[in-house]
Short mmCIF file of C-alpha atoms and ligand atoms in Angstrom, two decimals:
data_model
loop_
_atom_site.label_atom_id
_atom_site.label_comp_id
_atom_site.label_asym_id
_atom_site.label_seq_id
_atom_site.Cartn_x
_atom_site.Cartn_y
_atom_site.Cartn_z
CA MET A 147 -21.65 -8.10 10.86
CA SER A 148 -19.63 -11.30 12.02
CA THR A 149 -16.19 -10.41 12.10
CA PRO A 150 -15.32 -10.14 8.62
CA SER A 151 -12.14 -12.40 7.10
CA THR A 152 -10.39 -10.40 4.07
CA ILE A 153 -10.75 -6.82 4.18
CA ALA A 154 -9.67 -4.34 2.10
CA ILE A 155 -8.00 -0.96 2.75
CA ASP A 156 -7.90 1.37 -0.27
CA GLY A 157 -7.00 5.27 -0.79
CA PRO A 158 -4.20 7.19 -1.98
CA ALA A 159 -0.89 7.74 -1.36
CA ALA A 160 0.16 8.65 2.39
CA SER A 161 -3.05 8.27 3.58
CA GLY A 162 -2.10 6.28 6.38
CA LYS A 163 -3.07 2.64 5.11
CA SER A 164 -0.18 0.97 6.30
CA THR A 165 -0.40 2.29 9.90
CA LEU A 166 -4.56 1.33 9.69
CA GLY A 167 -3.49 -1.78 8.60
CA GLN A 168 -1.04 -3.06 10.42
CA MET A 169 -3.36 -2.07 13.66
CA LEU A 170 -6.40 -3.72 12.21
CA ALA A 171 -4.51 -6.95 11.58
CA HIS A 172 -2.42 -7.03 14.66
CA HIS A 173 -5.69 -6.36 17.10
CA LEU A 174 -7.60 -9.22 15.17
CA GLY A 175 -3.92 -11.71 14.30
CA TYR A 176 -4.50 -11.41 11.31
CA LEU A 177 -1.99 -10.62 8.39
CA TYR A 178 -1.32 -8.09 6.88
CA PHE A 179 -0.32 -7.17 3.07
CA ASP A 180 0.47 -3.96 1.42
CA THR A 181 0.49 -4.90 -2.38
CA GLY A 182 2.62 -1.27 -3.08
CA VAL A 183 5.44 -3.50 -2.22
CA LEU A 184 4.72 -5.76 -4.79
CA TYR A 185 4.87 -2.68 -7.70
CA ARG A 186 7.83 -1.27 -5.75
CA ALA A 187 9.69 -4.36 -5.83
CA LEU A 188 9.04 -4.76 -9.90
CA THR A 189 10.15 -1.13 -10.16
CA TYR A 190 13.31 -2.06 -8.07
CA VAL A 191 14.37 -4.81 -10.14
CA ALA A 192 12.81 -3.09 -13.51
CA LEU A 193 15.49 -0.14 -12.75
CA LYS A 194 18.38 -2.92 -11.32
CA GLY A 195 17.91 -4.80 -14.66
CA GLN A 196 17.67 -1.51 -16.64
CA LEU A 197 14.51 -2.11 -18.48
CA ASP A 198 12.47 0.25 -20.41
CA LEU A 199 10.09 1.30 -18.13
CA ALA A 200 7.68 2.42 -21.14
CA SER A 201 7.83 -1.52 -22.38
CA GLY A 202 4.82 -3.38 -20.74
CA PRO A 203 5.47 -6.65 -22.18
CA SER A 204 9.19 -6.47 -20.92
CA LEU A 205 7.71 -5.54 -16.97
CA ALA A 206 5.29 -7.97 -17.69
CA ASN A 207 7.99 -10.54 -18.38
CA LEU A 208 9.85 -9.77 -15.68
CA ALA A 209 7.05 -9.51 -13.04
CA GLY A 210 5.86 -13.04 -14.44
CA THR A 211 9.44 -14.72 -14.12
CA THR A 212 10.72 -12.82 -10.75
CA LEU A 213 9.93 -14.54 -7.24
CA PHE A 214 9.05 -12.15 -5.25
CA THR A 215 8.27 -13.17 -1.55
CA VAL A 216 7.04 -10.31 1.48
CA LEU A 217 8.04 -11.98 4.76
CA PRO A 218 7.65 -10.63 8.34
CA PRO A 219 11.12 -8.92 9.69
CA THR A 220 14.16 -10.68 8.87
CA VAL A 221 16.50 -8.09 10.70
CA ALA A 222 15.61 -5.89 13.53
CA ASP A 223 16.32 -2.82 11.67
CA GLY A 224 13.30 -0.68 11.74
CA ARG A 225 11.87 -2.27 9.13
CA GLN A 226 7.61 -3.75 8.99
CA TYR A 227 8.81 -6.50 6.93
CA THR A 228 11.14 -8.07 4.44
CA VAL A 229 11.10 -7.99 0.70
CA ILE A 230 13.19 -10.64 -1.28
CA ALA A 231 13.49 -10.76 -5.05
CA ASP A 232 14.97 -13.65 -6.21
CA GLY A 233 16.87 -14.65 -2.96
CA GLU A 234 18.08 -10.71 -2.34
CA ASP A 235 16.66 -9.11 0.40
CA ILE A 236 15.50 -5.48 -1.57
CA THR A 237 13.25 -3.86 1.07
CA TRP A 238 14.76 -0.72 2.12
CA MET A 239 15.82 -0.24 -1.76
CA LEU A 240 11.89 -0.21 -1.74
CA ARG A 241 11.80 3.49 -0.01
CA SER A 242 14.76 4.72 -2.45
CA ALA A 243 13.85 8.27 -4.38
CA GLN A 244 14.41 6.09 -7.88
CA VAL A 245 11.64 3.70 -7.33
CA GLU A 246 9.26 6.36 -5.51
CA ARG A 247 9.70 8.38 -9.05
CA HIS A 248 9.15 5.49 -11.09
CA VAL A 249 6.80 2.77 -9.45
CA SER A 250 3.82 5.04 -11.03
CA GLN A 251 5.02 4.49 -14.34
CA VAL A 252 5.36 0.59 -14.24
CA SER A 253 2.32 0.05 -12.10
CA SER A 254 0.22 1.90 -15.27
CA HIS A 255 0.61 -1.37 -17.41
CA PRO A 256 -2.19 -3.55 -17.40
CA ARG A 257 -0.79 -6.37 -18.18
CA VAL A 258 1.90 -5.43 -14.99
CA ARG A 259 -1.66 -4.97 -13.23
CA GLU A 260 -3.00 -8.45 -14.00
CA ILE A 261 0.38 -10.67 -13.04
CA LEU A 262 0.41 -8.63 -9.39
CA GLN A 263 -3.12 -8.66 -8.89
CA GLU A 264 -3.37 -12.45 -9.13
CA GLN A 265 -0.52 -13.41 -6.77
CA GLN A 266 -2.52 -10.88 -4.50
CA ARG A 267 -5.75 -12.85 -4.70
CA GLN A 268 -3.83 -15.72 -3.88
CA ILE A 269 -2.93 -14.26 -0.40
CA GLY A 270 -6.79 -12.91 -0.17
CA HIS A 271 -8.67 -16.20 -1.05
CA ALA A 272 -6.52 -17.84 2.27
CA GLY A 273 -8.58 -14.77 4.22
CA HIS A 274 -7.56 -13.24 7.96
CA VAL A 275 -6.25 -11.00 5.46
CA VAL A 276 -5.84 -6.95 5.53
CA MET A 277 -4.96 -5.87 2.42
CA ALA A 278 -4.07 -2.92 1.77
CA GLY A 279 -3.40 -0.94 -1.79
CA ARG A 280 -5.52 0.94 -4.75
CA ASP A 281 -7.62 -1.42 -6.47
CA ILE A 282 -8.06 -4.30 -3.56
CA GLY A 283 -12.14 -3.55 -2.59
CA VAL A 284 -12.84 -3.32 -6.59
CA VAL A 285 -10.83 -5.64 -9.09
CA VAL A 286 -8.30 -7.83 -6.80
CA MET A 287 -11.28 -8.93 -3.85
CA PRO A 288 -14.47 -7.54 -4.86
CA ASP A 289 -15.80 -9.68 -2.85
CA ALA A 290 -14.03 -9.23 0.23
CA ASP A 291 -16.00 -8.93 3.31
CA LEU A 292 -15.14 -5.45 4.66
CA LYS A 293 -13.69 -2.32 2.49
CA ILE A 294 -12.38 0.83 3.51
CA TYR A 295 -11.63 3.75 1.78
CA LEU A 296 -9.18 5.97 3.37
CA ASP A 297 -8.60 9.62 2.54
CA ALA A 298 -7.40 12.63 3.85
CA SER A 299 -6.18 16.17 1.94
CA VAL A 300 -2.69 16.12 -0.04
CA GLU A 301 -1.76 18.59 2.62
CA GLU A 302 -2.35 16.36 5.64
CA ARG A 303 -1.15 13.74 4.04
CA ALA A 304 2.19 15.43 2.97
CA GLN A 305 2.80 16.43 6.49
CA ARG A 306 2.56 12.68 7.45
CA ARG A 307 4.75 11.52 5.01
CA THR A 308 7.87 14.22 5.59
CA SER A 309 7.71 13.51 9.27
CA GLU A 310 7.87 10.28 8.14
CA LEU A 311 11.11 10.55 6.07
CA ARG A 312 12.35 12.89 8.41
CA ASP A 313 11.93 10.17 11.13
CA GLN A 314 13.93 7.80 8.87
CA GLY A 315 16.93 10.63 8.79
CA ARG A 316 15.95 11.52 5.23
CA ALA A 317 16.23 15.17 4.62
CA VAL A 318 13.23 16.57 3.00
CA GLU A 319 11.11 20.08 2.81
CA TYR A 320 7.73 19.65 3.00
CA ALA A 321 6.99 21.68 -0.15
CA GLU A 322 8.77 19.08 -2.09
CA VAL A 323 6.82 16.40 -0.66
CA LEU A 324 4.06 17.76 -0.96
CA ASN A 325 4.36 18.34 -5.17
CA ASP A 326 5.20 14.72 -5.13
CA LEU A 327 2.30 13.40 -3.93
CA ILE A 328 0.32 15.73 -6.10
CA ARG A 329 2.26 14.67 -8.95
CA ARG A 330 1.86 10.64 -7.66
CA ASP A 331 -1.91 11.46 -7.43
CA ALA A 332 -2.22 12.32 -10.29
CA ARG A 333 -0.39 9.35 -11.91
CA ASP A 334 -2.32 7.39 -9.49
CA ALA A 335 -5.86 8.15 -10.30
CA GLN A 336 -6.77 6.06 -13.49
CA ASN A 337 -5.76 2.95 -11.15
CA THR A 338 -7.27 4.06 -7.67
CA PHE A 339 -10.48 2.96 -6.70
CA ARG A 340 -13.22 3.52 -4.17
CA ALA A 341 -16.00 0.73 -4.04
CA ALA A 342 -19.49 1.49 -4.03
CA ASP A 343 -19.57 -0.72 -0.94
CA ALA A 344 -16.54 0.75 0.90
CA VAL A 345 -16.84 2.31 4.37
CA ALA A 346 -15.26 5.32 3.72
CA LEU A 347 -13.18 7.41 6.28
CA SER A 348 -11.22 10.36 6.40
CA THR A 349 -8.33 10.24 8.65
CA GLU A 350 -8.61 13.76 9.00
CA GLY A 351 -7.81 14.74 13.20
CA ARG A 352 -8.47 10.99 13.82
CA SER A 353 -5.53 9.19 15.44
CA PRO A 354 -4.87 5.53 13.72
CA GLU A 355 -6.16 4.15 17.41
CA GLN A 356 -9.30 6.34 16.86
CA LEU A 357 -9.95 5.02 13.35
CA VAL A 358 -9.31 1.50 14.26
CA HIS A 359 -11.90 1.88 16.99
CA ASP A 360 -14.32 3.59 14.36
CA ILE A 361 -13.78 0.35 12.48
CA LEU A 362 -14.53 -1.84 15.02
CA TYR A 363 -17.68 0.20 15.95
CA LEU A 364 -18.86 0.34 12.69
CA THR A 365 -18.69 -3.73 12.16
CA GLY A 366 -20.36 -4.42 15.16
CA MET A 367 -17.07 -5.80 16.90
CA VAL A 368 -16.73 -3.50 19.55
CA GLU A 369 -20.02 -1.62 21.17
CA LYS A 370 -18.61 1.38 21.57
CA SER A 371 -17.18 4.37 19.53
CA SER A 372 -14.72 6.49 21.60
CA GLY A 373 -13.91 10.14 20.70
O1 DC B 283 1.09 2.43 -1.77
P1 DC B 283 2.63 3.24 -2.06
O2 DC B 283 2.98 4.22 -2.33
O3 DC B 283 3.66 2.11 -1.44
O4 DC B 283 2.16 2.36 -3.24
C1 DC B 283 3.29 2.15 -4.36
C2 DC B 283 2.94 2.55 -5.88
O5 DC B 283 2.42 1.51 -6.61
C3 DC B 283 1.95 3.88 -5.83
O6 DC B 283 1.83 4.51 -6.90
C4 DC B 283 0.94 2.83 -6.86
C5 DC B 283 0.64 1.28 -6.90
N1 DC B 283 0.03 0.67 -6.43
C6 DC B 283 -1.25 0.22 -7.32
O7 DC B 283 -0.97 1.12 -8.11
N2 DC B 283 -2.45 -0.61 -6.65
C7 DC B 283 -1.90 -1.13 -5.48
N3 DC B 283 -2.88 -1.83 -5.01
C8 DC B 283 -0.93 -0.76 -4.58
C9 DC B 283 0.01 -0.06 -5.13
#
């Protein structure tokens, strides 16, 4: 297999898509694009504007009229990227409990999805991209050169998310994170797809480095697998 130009990584919340996607993109010199950021950005802007989150048309209108820009980090404060909505830096708001709580509802509206998927497709068309999300291999880039579906038990994902949040200084309990993930999995299920031609990988007991190696090996980009 020649080096894939478009790589889709799908999987449930906290399955390690971001870490893996970033490492893979870095290794290949590609752009890493986390599509969840757009749904989160729209949720933040909608909450700020006190929109009715049950109203698909209002949210679709907001999605179509707000300019979202995702840039490499503009401030050295631990962020992985900078997200601007109509000129406002909203990067840190995207991980707030409020956004976490409402993003599944916002992303459930079909017209909202179509608008954001079209923006994602334009980024994908440029190639040399690793794009992570829920529906990339099936809906956004069905012709991606390489599709990966990443999964792990909800308990392992909850462990990972708990450590991430604690690293950010947030006092969270494992049980609370686990319950949030179970609820989120249920709400996201209808928009999470595993492409028939995706390589399925489990993060259970594999480090991100080992997973990157697995992928490079599977696609013939390196000769031997380790670990
Ligand atoms: O990956 P994440 O947790 O940042 O995603 C935030 C939310 O956005 C999640 O609840 C599901 C939704 N999402 C989606 O529906 N489709 C995508 N391609 C990416 C995210």
